[in-house]
Amino acid sequence: MDEMEHKDLNKAAELTAKAQKIVVFTGAGVSTESGIPDFRSPGGIWSRYDPELFTYQYFMSSSQARKKVWAMLRETFLQFHAEPNAAHKAIADLFAHGCLYGVITQNIDGLHQESGIPDDFIFELHGNMRRVKCMNCDQLYETERIKNKLFKEEIPKCDHCGGILKPGVVFFGEVLPINVLEEACYRARNCDLFIVVGSSLRVYPAANIPKYALEAGTPIIVINMTPTYLDAEADVVLRGKAGEIMSRIVKLALEKKLS
Ligand code: APR
């Protein structure tokens, strides 16, 4: 790490040490070190699958479409047995020290929950893969409990009414869960530090949320391997791996807090 990066890391640790109501906003880049590919990096999911497959209209359009979507989910999100990595654990450390006001995540992998942060501190803007829902009778199923059904049936159907089963994720063209979105925006407006980790900030309305913190005059830290639209307005931009950077910032910050 060069001199400049060292200075930025220290500035980020200072801001984190002072903050009591930190919001961390995460994207797929926070889970790549757990073995889950992100979407837009080279080799990411959208380099292997057509994003058009992931529109609500397409999924609902035909059984052929649903066959394709479920096949893609079997090869990706239903495959991963990922564990939280150093970045997730660093964010969980902030929670353990009482200075985390919330995690706003675009991720559907549930790794923030697995790192020990309770559900009521996590705002999943794009839903999650933990549950599957019948589009006809609203019956909810735990994905883990019906995994062999999801792998056996080309187009999984509801056991109760035979209706279409849809994964608990938000497809393109689908409305985000309004109560989650509203609370996420509220926390972005009312936090005292906003940290973006591992997101290209290219998908809306999620990518708008950091702007609420910006408009409130809240310090912003961006940790990402590649540039984002927010870099120019952020107080600190750290280019590099989320796991290493987040753990160094939180370690330094907690030492300052406790000193
Ligand atoms: N450390 C830091 N940054 C990383 C790492 C890492 N280990 N790995 C990847 N990144 C960065 C990439 O450079 C990229 O800018 O994380 C970002 C991930 O961006 P995307 O793949 O676009 O993922 P995300 O921002 O979460 O996408 C948002 O788009 O396709 C939809 O619904 C999907 O929730 C997703 C949304």
XYZ file of N, CA and C and ligand atoms in Angstrom:
813
model
N 0.859 -1.200 0.000
C 0.000 0.000 0.000
C 0.889 1.241 0.000
N 0.631 2.181 -0.951
C 1.544 3.326 -1.008
C 1.137 4.394 0.028
N 1.946 5.451 0.082
C 1.778 6.512 1.089
C 0.357 7.086 1.051
N -0.094 7.340 -0.188
C -1.431 7.970 -0.361
C -2.511 7.054 0.201
N -2.400 5.775 -0.181
C -3.436 4.828 0.264
C -3.411 4.721 1.794
N -2.190 4.810 2.354
C -2.051 4.713 3.818
C -2.781 5.895 4.472
N -2.631 7.042 3.840
C -3.260 8.273 4.376
C -4.784 8.136 4.313
N -5.245 7.611 3.156
C -6.699 7.451 2.980
C -7.256 6.439 3.970
N -6.482 5.371 4.180
C -6.950 4.330 5.111
C -7.086 4.923 6.507
N -6.102 5.746 6.882
C -6.157 6.372 8.216
C -7.322 7.339 8.329
N -7.572 8.071 7.236
C -8.709 9.017 7.252
C -10.019 8.238 7.404
N -10.126 7.129 6.683
C -11.346 6.301 6.785
C -11.490 5.749 8.200
N -10.366 5.368 8.810
C -10.427 4.829 10.181
C -10.825 5.926 11.163
N -10.323 7.149 10.947
C -10.697 8.288 11.814
C -12.210 8.529 11.745
N -12.719 8.584 10.503
C -14.167 8.825 10.323
C -14.976 7.711 10.987
N -14.504 6.468 10.864
C -15.228 5.325 11.432
C -15.159 5.345 12.954
N -13.999 5.742 13.491
C -13.836 5.784 14.957
C -14.773 6.812 15.590
N -14.998 7.913 14.869
C -15.838 9.001 15.418
C -17.330 8.678 15.313
N -17.689 7.806 14.373
C -19.112 7.605 14.051
C -19.804 6.677 15.042
N -21.070 6.982 15.290
C -21.896 6.148 16.182
C -23.047 5.480 15.431
N -23.397 6.020 14.253
C -24.561 5.489 13.492
C -24.127 5.265 12.040
N -23.349 4.197 11.851
C -22.755 3.916 10.542
C -23.723 3.099 9.700
N -23.927 3.527 8.448
C -24.661 2.687 7.489
C -23.647 2.156 6.474
N -23.678 0.822 6.274
C -22.814 0.206 5.253
C -23.717 -0.259 4.120
N -23.387 0.173 2.909
C -24.182 -0.141 1.708
C -23.364 -1.123 0.886
N -23.877 -2.354 0.697
C -23.032 -3.360 0.023
C -23.633 -3.848 -1.290
N -22.725 -4.258 -2.158
C -23.092 -4.875 -3.433
C -22.339 -6.185 -3.567
N -22.482 -6.794 -4.742
C -21.943 -8.146 -4.969
C -20.430 -8.227 -4.743
N -19.746 -7.082 -4.816
C -18.286 -7.078 -4.623
C -17.875 -7.436 -3.220
N -18.829 -7.361 -2.258
C -18.475 -7.728 -0.881
C -18.500 -9.253 -0.711
N -19.113 -9.967 -1.671
C -19.219 -11.432 -1.558
C -18.295 -12.194 -2.507
N -17.582 -11.499 -3.389
C -16.722 -12.241 -4.338
C -15.626 -13.002 -3.592
N -15.165 -12.477 -2.459
C -14.111 -13.183 -1.712
C -14.686 -14.363 -0.939
N -16.011 -14.541 -1.031
C -16.637 -15.756 -0.485
C -16.918 -16.762 -1.607
N -16.457 -16.412 -2.818
C -16.614 -17.352 -3.937
C -17.852 -17.113 -4.785
N -18.596 -16.033 -4.477
C -19.800 -15.748 -5.285
C -19.433 -14.680 -6.323
N -19.542 -14.998 -7.617
C -19.167 -13.998 -8.629
C -20.076 -12.771 -8.540
N -19.504 -11.613 -8.902
C -20.397 -10.449 -8.963
C -21.032 -10.430 -10.352
N -21.641 -9.318 -10.714
C -22.424 -9.299 -11.959
C -21.647 -8.689 -13.118
N -20.893 -7.573 -12.829
C -20.360 -6.799 -13.962
C -18.849 -6.824 -14.105
N -18.154 -7.503 -13.196
C -16.703 -7.670 -13.405
C -16.488 -8.671 -14.530
N -15.319 -8.674 -15.153
C -15.032 -9.692 -16.171
C -15.272 -11.094 -15.586
N -16.046 -11.924 -16.292
C -16.359 -13.263 -15.772
C -17.546 -13.265 -14.834
N -18.123 -12.077 -14.602
C -19.289 -11.977 -13.711
C -20.518 -12.612 -14.332
N -21.599 -12.639 -13.539
C -22.804 -13.372 -13.953
C -23.386 -12.865 -15.268
N -23.356 -11.535 -15.469
C -23.930 -11.017 -16.726
C -23.007 -11.227 -17.923
N -21.810 -11.795 -17.672
C -20.996 -12.166 -18.850
C -21.331 -13.589 -19.271
N -22.120 -14.291 -18.411
C -22.456 -15.691 -18.725
C -23.951 -15.879 -18.991
N -24.755 -14.963 -18.438
C -26.213 -15.084 -18.622
C -26.759 -13.749 -19.098
N -27.824 -13.808 -19.865
C -28.434 -12.585 -20.379
C -29.291 -11.940 -19.283
N -28.990 -10.693 -18.878
C -29.792 -10.051 -17.821
C -31.287 -10.012 -18.159
N -31.596 -10.065 -19.474
C -33.012 -10.057 -19.874
C -33.766 -11.236 -19.255
N -32.996 -12.308 -18.939
C -33.622 -13.486 -18.312
C -34.180 -13.100 -16.941
N -33.590 -12.056 -16.382
C -33.914 -11.731 -14.984
C -34.949 -10.615 -14.886
N -35.761 -10.468 -15.945
C -36.850 -9.480 -15.808
C -38.102 -10.207 -15.357
N -38.904 -9.473 -14.580
C -40.154 -10.049 -14.072
C -41.049 -10.451 -15.238
N -41.097 -9.584 -16.251
C -41.965 -9.849 -17.409
C -41.542 -11.166 -18.079
N -40.220 -11.346 -18.224
C -39.756 -12.573 -18.902
C -40.144 -13.800 -18.054
N -39.886 -13.724 -16.764
C -40.158 -14.891 -15.904
C -41.630 -15.282 -15.980
N -42.499 -14.258 -16.043
C -43.942 -14.539 -16.035
C -44.467 -14.851 -17.440
N -43.583 -14.678 -18.452
C -44.103 -14.740 -19.839
C -44.412 -16.148 -20.312
N -43.637 -17.129 -19.861
C -43.901 -18.490 -20.392
C -43.204 -19.531 -19.527
N -43.670 -20.771 -19.660
C -43.026 -21.839 -18.867
C -41.607 -22.056 -19.400
N -41.403 -21.820 -20.692
C -40.055 -21.896 -21.293
C -39.114 -20.926 -20.560
N -39.623 -19.722 -20.314
C -38.809 -18.688 -19.637
C -38.475 -19.151 -18.219
N -39.500 -19.664 -17.545
C -39.289 -20.091 -16.150
C -38.303 -21.246 -16.084
N -38.349 -22.125 -17.099
C -37.394 -23.260 -17.143
C -35.968 -22.696 -17.197
N -35.768 -21.669 -18.057
C -34.431 -21.079 -18.227
C -33.967 -20.394 -16.942
N -34.874 -19.656 -16.325
C -34.475 -18.904 -15.120
C -34.098 -19.866 -14.002
N -34.943 -20.900 -13.803
C -34.615 -21.858 -12.730
C -33.312 -22.595 -13.050
N -33.065 -22.890 -14.334
C -31.803 -23.579 -14.699
C -30.623 -22.678 -14.352
N -30.771 -21.360 -14.622
C -29.688 -20.426 -14.318
C -29.477 -20.336 -12.808
N -30.571 -20.302 -12.045
C -30.448 -20.211 -10.582
C -29.770 -21.463 -10.031
N -30.069 -22.639 -10.631
C -29.420 -23.879 -10.156
C -27.908 -23.803 -10.364
N -27.486 -23.161 -11.468
C -26.045 -23.073 -11.759
C -25.360 -21.935 -11.012
N -26.155 -21.069 -10.392
C -25.513 -19.921 -9.695
C -25.959 -19.888 -8.238
N -26.992 -19.133 -7.942
C -27.308 -18.824 -6.544
C -27.757 -20.025 -5.717
N -28.213 -21.087 -6.392
C -28.617 -22.274 -5.597
C -27.420 -23.186 -5.355
N -26.284 -22.842 -6.013
C -25.102 -23.707 -5.901
C -24.223 -23.308 -4.709
N -24.222 -22.017 -4.411
C -23.163 -21.537 -3.527
C -23.349 -22.014 -2.087
N -22.239 -22.523 -1.505
C -22.241 -22.794 -0.054
C -21.215 -21.834 0.522
N -21.531 -20.551 0.382
C -20.525 -19.531 0.724
C -20.541 -19.222 2.223
N -19.407 -18.779 2.697
C -19.271 -18.335 4.096
C -18.983 -16.833 4.103
N -19.371 -16.154 5.175
C -19.016 -14.728 5.268
C -17.493 -14.562 5.211
N -17.012 -13.499 4.528
C -15.560 -13.287 4.457
C -15.151 -12.136 5.383
N -13.891 -11.720 5.303
C -13.364 -10.700 6.234
C -14.157 -9.399 6.172
N -14.686 -9.079 5.003
C -15.465 -7.822 4.891
C -16.766 -7.941 5.689
N -17.469 -9.070 5.515
C -18.710 -9.272 6.280
C -18.408 -9.229 7.778
N -17.290 -9.861 8.160
C -16.969 -9.962 9.599
C -16.606 -8.584 10.173
N -15.939 -7.769 9.354
C -15.581 -6.412 9.814
C -16.851 -5.595 10.047
N -17.834 -5.762 9.156
C -19.108 -5.026 9.321
C -19.827 -5.541 10.571
N -19.758 -6.855 10.786
C -20.384 -7.440 11.991
C -19.690 -6.933 13.261
N -18.371 -6.648 13.155
C -17.648 -6.077 14.322
C -18.208 -4.697 14.678
N -18.551 -3.937 13.652
C -19.150 -2.610 13.917
C -20.456 -2.799 14.687
N -21.243 -3.811 14.265
C -22.502 -4.091 14.987
C -22.184 -4.468 16.430
N -21.223 -5.361 16.609
C -20.873 -5.844 17.961
C -20.434 -4.685 18.866
N -19.859 -3.638 18.272
C -19.414 -2.479 19.067
C -20.449 -1.361 19.102
N -21.669 -1.693 18.671
C -22.790 -0.763 18.849
C -22.764 0.477 17.986
N -21.966 0.472 16.898
C -21.938 1.698 16.070
C -22.469 1.469 14.658
N -23.144 0.304 14.451
C -23.743 0.044 13.136
C -25.221 0.433 13.176
N -25.613 1.325 12.273
C -27.021 1.769 12.230
C -27.800 0.941 11.205
N -27.071 0.252 10.325
C -27.761 -0.634 9.383
C -26.868 -1.039 8.219
N -27.213 -2.189 7.638
C -26.567 -2.639 6.390
C -27.640 -2.594 5.307
N -27.396 -1.794 4.289
C -28.318 -1.762 3.144
C -27.632 -2.571 2.056
N -28.235 -3.703 1.694
C -27.534 -4.561 0.740
C -28.359 -4.832 -0.507
N -27.643 -4.942 -1.638
C -28.282 -5.351 -2.896
C -28.149 -6.862 -3.064
N -27.426 -7.492 -2.155
C -27.103 -8.906 -2.290
C -28.240 -9.802 -1.803
N -28.314 -10.984 -2.394
C -29.411 -11.927 -2.093
C -28.868 -13.183 -1.404
N -27.555 -13.121 -1.000
C -26.887 -14.337 -0.523
C -27.023 -14.574 0.985
N -27.550 -13.597 1.718
C -27.777 -13.821 3.159
C -26.502 -13.862 3.988
N -25.358 -13.458 3.425
C -24.093 -13.566 4.175
C -23.988 -12.543 5.303
N -24.671 -11.417 5.196
C -24.651 -10.471 6.326
C -25.356 -11.086 7.544
N -26.449 -11.794 7.314
C -27.131 -12.476 8.436
C -26.198 -13.542 9.013
N -25.560 -14.303 8.101
C -24.686 -15.397 8.577
C -23.477 -14.867 9.336
N -23.124 -13.587 9.119
C -21.951 -13.039 9.841
C -22.341 -12.619 11.258
N -23.663 -12.695 11.572
C -24.085 -12.412 12.951
C -24.839 -11.113 13.134
N -25.156 -10.432 12.042
C -25.941 -9.184 12.169
C -27.428 -9.568 12.134
N -28.206 -9.090 13.127
C -29.626 -9.475 13.152
C -30.419 -8.892 11.985
N -31.494 -9.591 11.633
C -32.340 -9.211 10.491
C -32.766 -7.753 10.531
N -33.082 -7.252 11.764
C -33.647 -5.890 11.802
C -32.593 -4.803 11.573
N -31.324 -5.225 11.359
C -30.269 -4.253 10.989
C -29.900 -4.383 9.518
N -30.622 -5.282 8.795
C -30.247 -5.564 7.406
C -31.417 -5.238 6.490
N -31.149 -4.461 5.436
C -32.216 -4.048 4.507
C -31.880 -4.593 3.119
N -32.556 -5.716 2.777
C -32.268 -6.437 1.518
C -33.115 -5.840 0.399
N -32.537 -4.931 -0.348
C -33.294 -4.192 -1.375
C -33.789 -5.114 -2.484
N -33.022 -6.169 -2.759
C -33.364 -7.050 -3.897
C -33.821 -8.425 -3.426
N -34.340 -8.463 -2.169
C -34.859 -9.733 -1.649
C -33.719 -10.683 -1.328
N -34.031 -11.961 -1.264
C -32.982 -12.952 -0.994
C -33.401 -14.303 -1.520
N -32.412 -15.214 -1.579
C -32.672 -16.554 -2.123
C -33.111 -17.510 -1.026
N -33.263 -17.000 0.201
C -33.590 -17.938 1.307
C -35.020 -18.455 1.190
N -35.881 -17.691 0.519
C -37.286 -18.103 0.437
C -37.767 -18.113 -0.998
N -38.768 -18.967 -1.247
C -39.410 -19.084 -2.559
C -40.906 -18.921 -2.290
N -41.602 -18.250 -3.197
C -43.023 -17.950 -2.933
C -43.907 -18.410 -4.091
N -45.085 -18.941 -3.726
C -46.052 -19.309 -4.771
C -46.773 -18.040 -5.241
N -46.761 -17.838 -6.561
C -47.381 -16.632 -7.135
C -48.909 -16.707 -7.102
N -49.438 -17.904 -6.749
C -50.893 -18.043 -6.780
C -51.499 -17.959 -5.379
N -50.914 -18.774 -4.452
C -51.534 -18.797 -3.100
C -50.654 -18.141 -2.047
N -49.526 -17.532 -2.478
C -48.598 -16.809 -1.561
C -47.903 -17.720 -0.547
N -48.042 -19.029 -0.692
C -47.337 -19.944 0.222
C -45.844 -19.686 0.146
N -45.184 -19.526 1.326
C -43.745 -19.294 1.368
C -43.014 -20.607 1.674
N -41.902 -20.856 1.015
C -41.105 -22.060 1.280
C -39.676 -21.638 1.603
N -39.037 -22.324 2.565
C -37.598 -22.111 2.827
C -36.827 -22.810 1.710
N -35.999 -22.100 0.975
C -35.272 -22.685 -0.172
C -34.507 -23.933 0.253
N -33.808 -23.820 1.396
C -33.020 -24.975 1.857
C -33.877 -26.229 1.979
N -35.126 -26.051 2.417
C -35.969 -27.238 2.694
C -36.555 -27.839 1.445
N -36.574 -27.069 0.350
C -37.153 -27.657 -0.872
C -36.105 -27.717 -1.981
N -34.802 -27.721 -1.575
C -33.736 -27.662 -2.575
C -33.833 -28.838 -3.550
N -34.097 -30.067 -3.034
C -34.116 -31.191 -4.005
C -35.303 -31.050 -4.949
N -36.400 -30.476 -4.444
C -37.540 -30.207 -5.344
C -37.110 -29.225 -6.430
N -36.367 -28.153 -6.017
C -35.944 -27.108 -6.970
C -34.947 -27.671 -7.981
N -34.224 -28.736 -7.593
C -33.277 -29.330 -8.554
C -33.953 -30.413 -9.390
N -35.013 -31.017 -8.806
C -35.663 -32.142 -9.528
C -36.667 -31.621 -10.570
N -37.497 -30.668 -10.131
C -38.549 -30.182 -11.052
C -37.996 -29.075 -11.939
N -38.071 -29.244 -13.242
C -37.540 -28.225 -14.165
C -38.182 -26.867 -13.887
N -39.521 -26.902 -13.647
C -40.223 -25.662 -13.274
C -40.954 -25.959 -11.971
N -40.327 -25.653 -10.838
C -40.904 -26.005 -9.542
C -42.307 -25.418 -9.347
N -43.205 -26.272 -8.842
C -44.602 -25.858 -8.658
C -44.948 -25.935 -7.162
N -45.957 -25.183 -6.770
C -46.407 -25.164 -5.376
C -47.057 -26.503 -5.014
N -46.666 -27.059 -3.869
C -47.264 -28.336 -3.426
C -48.729 -28.155 -3.043
N -49.091 -26.937 -2.669
C -50.459 -26.729 -2.177
C -51.455 -26.507 -3.322
N -51.050 -25.691 -4.305
C -52.058 -25.330 -5.326
C -51.545 -25.521 -6.749
N -50.282 -25.976 -6.900
C -49.753 -26.201 -8.262
C -49.340 -24.913 -8.948
N -49.378 -23.797 -8.179
C -49.051 -22.498 -8.787
C -47.563 -22.349 -9.108
N -47.236 -21.212 -9.768
C -45.836 -20.940 -10.163
C -45.021 -20.535 -8.939
N -43.865 -21.180 -8.732
C -42.967 -20.771 -7.642
C -41.964 -19.753 -8.173
N -41.803 -18.667 -7.404
C -40.851 -17.615 -7.814
C -39.831 -17.440 -6.683
N -38.525 -17.330 -7.023
C -37.538 -17.100 -5.957
C -37.793 -15.746 -5.288
N -37.425 -15.642 -4.009
C -37.720 -14.434 -3.224
C -36.829 -13.243 -3.585
N -36.363 -13.192 -4.830
C -35.499 -12.074 -5.240
C -36.302 -11.106 -6.109
N -35.819 -9.871 -6.187
C -36.483 -8.836 -6.995
C -35.905 -8.895 -8.409
N -36.736 -9.176 -9.385
C -36.287 -9.218 -10.782
C -36.260 -7.789 -11.329
N -35.476 -7.583 -12.384
C -35.536 -6.285 -13.072
C -36.990 -6.045 -13.482
N -37.439 -4.814 -13.335
C -38.818 -4.509 -13.728
C -39.817 -4.766 -12.622
N -39.322 -5.288 -11.506
C -40.213 -5.570 -10.371
C -40.021 -4.467 -9.323
N -41.079 -4.130 -8.611
C -40.972 -3.094 -7.579
C -40.155 -3.628 -6.387
N -39.268 -2.800 -5.861
C -38.518 -3.209 -4.665
C -39.472 -3.221 -3.461
N -39.182 -4.040 -2.443
C -40.056 -4.061 -1.245
C -40.109 -2.661 -0.629
N -41.264 -2.001 -0.691
C -41.372 -0.567 -0.405
C -40.972 -0.226 1.028
N -41.355 -1.118 1.974
C -41.021 -0.803 3.380
C -39.513 -0.882 3.597
N -38.843 -1.830 2.907
C -37.377 -1.960 3.021
C -36.719 -0.727 2.405
N -37.189 -0.332 1.235
C -36.612 0.819 0.523
C -36.780 2.095 1.345
N -37.973 2.285 1.908
C -38.229 3.503 2.700
C -37.321 3.554 3.927
N -37.209 2.434 4.621
C -36.363 2.425 5.842
C -34.902 2.620 5.466
N -34.487 2.038 4.332
C -33.087 2.192 3.877
C -32.805 3.666 3.580
N -33.748 4.338 2.936
C -33.562 5.762 2.614
C -33.530 6.590 3.902
N -34.406 6.228 4.838
C -34.437 6.957 6.126
C -33.089 6.832 6.825
N -32.531 5.614 6.852
C -31.254 5.404 7.558
C -30.099 6.099 6.828
N -30.196 6.144 5.502
C -29.141 6.835 4.742
C -29.152 8.328 5.082
N -30.359 8.878 5.301
C -30.493 10.318 5.623
C -30.057 10.608 7.054
N -30.143 9.600 7.926
C -29.965 9.865 9.363
C -28.751 9.190 9.989
N -27.837 8.714 9.135
C -26.635 8.092 9.707
C -25.556 9.168 9.880
N -24.435 8.802 10.520
C -23.348 9.800 10.636
C -22.095 9.367 9.869
N -22.194 8.239 9.163
C -21.142 7.827 8.225
C -21.766 6.810 7.277
N -21.486 6.990 5.983
C -22.061 6.086 4.960
C -20.901 5.438 4.211
N -20.828 4.092 4.294
C -19.706 3.374 3.663
C -20.249 2.487 2.540
N -19.798 2.697 1.305
C -20.191 1.855 0.165
C -19.093 0.812 -0.030
N -19.496 -0.471 -0.066
C -18.504 -1.542 -0.249
C -18.940 -2.463 -1.383
N -18.116 -2.538 -2.433
C -18.307 -3.571 -3.464
C -19.542 -3.412 -4.311
N -19.783 -2.177 -4.784
C -20.906 -2.011 -5.708
C -20.496 -1.076 -6.851
N -20.980 -1.424 -8.056
C -20.708 -0.553 -9.223
C -21.640 0.659 -9.187
N -22.649 0.627 -8.309
C -23.643 1.723 -8.190
C -24.241 2.043 -9.572
N -24.672 0.975 -10.268
C -25.215 1.199 -11.617
C -26.664 0.773 -11.754
N -27.247 0.229 -10.640
C -28.633 -0.250 -10.749
C -29.514 0.579 -9.821
N -30.562 1.158 -10.423
C -31.471 2.033 -9.667
C -32.753 1.287 -9.337
N -33.465 1.674 -8.263
C -33.229 2.843 -7.397
C -32.151 2.642 -6.330
N -31.594 1.431 -6.189
C -30.607 1.211 -5.119
C -29.475 2.229 -5.192
N -28.981 2.484 -6.423
C -27.800 3.342 -6.586
C -28.075 4.800 -6.206
N -29.371 5.119 -6.012
C -29.709 6.494 -5.570
C -29.476 6.682 -4.076
N -29.512 5.608 -3.316
C -29.551 5.720 -1.847
C -28.352 6.473 -1.262
N -27.122 6.254 -1.775
C -25.992 7.024 -1.205
C -26.191 8.539 -1.330
N -26.991 8.956 -2.309
C -27.206 10.404 -2.509
C -27.920 11.036 -1.320
N -28.754 10.216 -0.615
C -29.454 10.779 0.556
C -28.453 11.134 1.643
N -27.428 10.287 1.781
C -26.390 10.589 2.774
C -25.604 11.816 2.327
N -25.307 11.872 1.044
C -24.559 13.007 0.482
C -25.321 14.312 0.737
N -26.632 14.284 0.444
C -27.466 15.505 0.613
C -27.552 15.914 2.080
N -27.392 14.929 2.968
C -27.477 15.247 4.412
C -26.120 15.728 4.934
N -25.115 15.799 4.033
C -23.787 16.271 4.452
C -23.014 15.234 5.245
N -23.401 13.967 5.106
C -22.748 12.881 5.866
C -21.452 12.446 5.178
N -20.390 12.194 5.967
C -19.151 11.713 5.338
C -19.394 10.387 4.616
N -18.733 10.229 3.458
C -18.924 9.017 2.644
C -17.571 8.381 2.337
N -17.510 7.066 2.530
C -16.315 6.292 2.164
C -16.743 5.311 1.084
N -15.964 5.205 0.001
C -16.246 4.213 -1.051
C -15.075 3.239 -1.112
N -15.415 1.943 -0.976
C -14.391 0.882 -1.089
C -14.813 0.009 -2.249
N -14.072 0.062 -3.361
C -14.474 -0.658 -4.562
C -13.265 -0.867 -5.467
N -13.272 -2.013 -6.201
C -12.116 -2.295 -7.079
C -12.102 -1.366 -8.294
N -13.288 -0.869 -8.653
C -13.352 -0.025 -9.865
C -14.121 1.259 -9.549
N -13.965 2.282 -10.409
C -14.582 3.588 -10.111
C -16.110 3.516 -10.059
N -16.707 4.436 -9.276
C -18.170 4.568 -9.239
C -18.534 6.038 -9.421
N -19.806 6.310 -9.661
C -20.248 7.708 -9.866
C -20.056 8.548 -8.615
N -19.927 7.861 -7.462
C -19.880 8.575 -6.180
C -18.454 9.021 -5.820
N -17.464 8.449 -6.509
C -16.061 8.682 -6.102
C -15.740 10.170 -5.980
N -16.215 10.962 -6.928
C -15.827 12.384 -6.950
C -16.354 13.134 -5.720
N -17.476 12.631 -5.157
C -18.083 13.367 -4.022
C -17.718 12.725 -2.687
N -17.063 11.547 -2.734
C -16.803 10.820 -1.469
C -15.669 11.496 -0.691
N -15.668 11.358 0.639
C -14.569 11.897 1.460
C -13.321 11.040 1.297
N -13.525 9.735 1.167
C -12.398 8.813 0.972
C -12.802 7.751 -0.051
N -11.914 7.472 -0.998
C -12.129 6.371 -1.957
C -10.955 5.419 -1.818
N -11.253 4.152 -1.533
C -10.182 3.158 -1.396
C -10.371 2.106 -2.463
N -9.381 2.032 -3.350
C -9.455 1.107 -4.492
C -8.765 -0.186 -4.069
N -9.507 -1.273 -3.930
C -8.844 -2.526 -3.547
C -9.852 -3.525 -3.032
N -9.350 -4.588 -2.424
C -10.226 -5.700 -2.004
C -10.953 -5.368 -0.710
N -12.258 -5.619 -0.751
C -13.128 -5.271 0.384
C -12.674 -5.943 1.670
N -12.320 -7.211 1.593
C -11.965 -7.958 2.809
C -10.813 -7.306 3.543
N -9.714 -7.058 2.813
C -8.512 -6.485 3.442
C -8.778 -5.063 3.928
N -9.398 -4.264 3.065
C -9.577 -2.836 3.403
C -10.548 -2.665 4.567
N -11.706 -3.348 4.489
C -12.689 -3.197 5.576
C -12.121 -3.675 6.900
N -11.395 -4.792 6.883
C -10.882 -5.279 8.177
C -9.817 -4.347 8.726
N -9.009 -3.740 7.855
C -7.982 -2.809 8.372
C -8.626 -1.541 8.938
N -9.624 -1.031 8.214
C -10.304 0.202 8.693
C -10.950 -0.057 10.043
N -11.710 -1.155 10.143
C -12.465 -1.415 11.389
C -11.497 -1.702 12.536
N -10.417 -2.427 12.257
C -9.438 -2.725 13.325
C -8.844 -1.417 13.849
N -8.387 -0.555 12.923
C -7.789 0.744 13.306
C -8.824 1.591 14.050
N -10.049 1.605 13.547
C -11.098 2.463 14.142
C -11.426 2.007 15.561
N -11.536 0.684 15.746
C -11.896 0.184 17.082
C -10.762 0.430 18.061
N -9.491 0.369 17.566
C -8.350 0.698 18.453
C -8.447 2.159 18.888
N -8.801 3.043 17.927
C -8.920 4.486 18.260
C -10.080 4.716 19.235
N -11.208 3.985 18.976
C -12.400 4.159 19.833
C -12.046 3.764 21.277
N -11.284 2.662 21.377
C -11.044 2.091 22.713
C -9.862 2.748 23.405
N -9.099 3.610 22.639
C -7.880 4.191 23.263
C -8.240 5.461 24.058
N -13.403 -5.947 -3.313
C -13.850 -4.715 -3.681
N -14.624 -4.497 -4.785
C -14.955 -5.586 -5.520
C -14.520 -6.901 -5.197
C -13.716 -7.054 -4.035
N -13.258 -8.253 -3.648
N -15.023 -7.755 -6.136
C -15.738 -7.002 -7.014
N -15.695 -5.708 -6.649
C -16.381 -4.570 -7.259
C -16.375 -4.561 -8.784
O -15.291 -3.786 -9.258
C -17.721 -3.896 -9.094
O -17.575 -2.488 -9.268
O -17.727 -4.712 -6.877
C -18.583 -4.141 -7.866
C -19.719 -5.112 -8.125
O -20.566 -4.482 -9.055
P -21.745 -5.331 -9.738
O -21.219 -6.611 -10.236
O -22.432 -4.393 -10.673
O -22.715 -5.680 -8.504
P -23.746 -4.730 -7.779
O -23.263 -3.321 -7.728
O -24.077 -5.383 -6.501
O -25.013 -4.834 -8.775
C -26.228 -4.291 -8.332
O -27.301 -5.323 -10.228
O -27.615 -7.140 -11.577
C -28.146 -6.442 -10.533
O -29.581 -7.298 -8.892
C -28.243 -7.283 -9.292
O -27.995 -6.568 -6.991
C -27.391 -6.536 -8.275
C -27.364 -5.127 -8.833
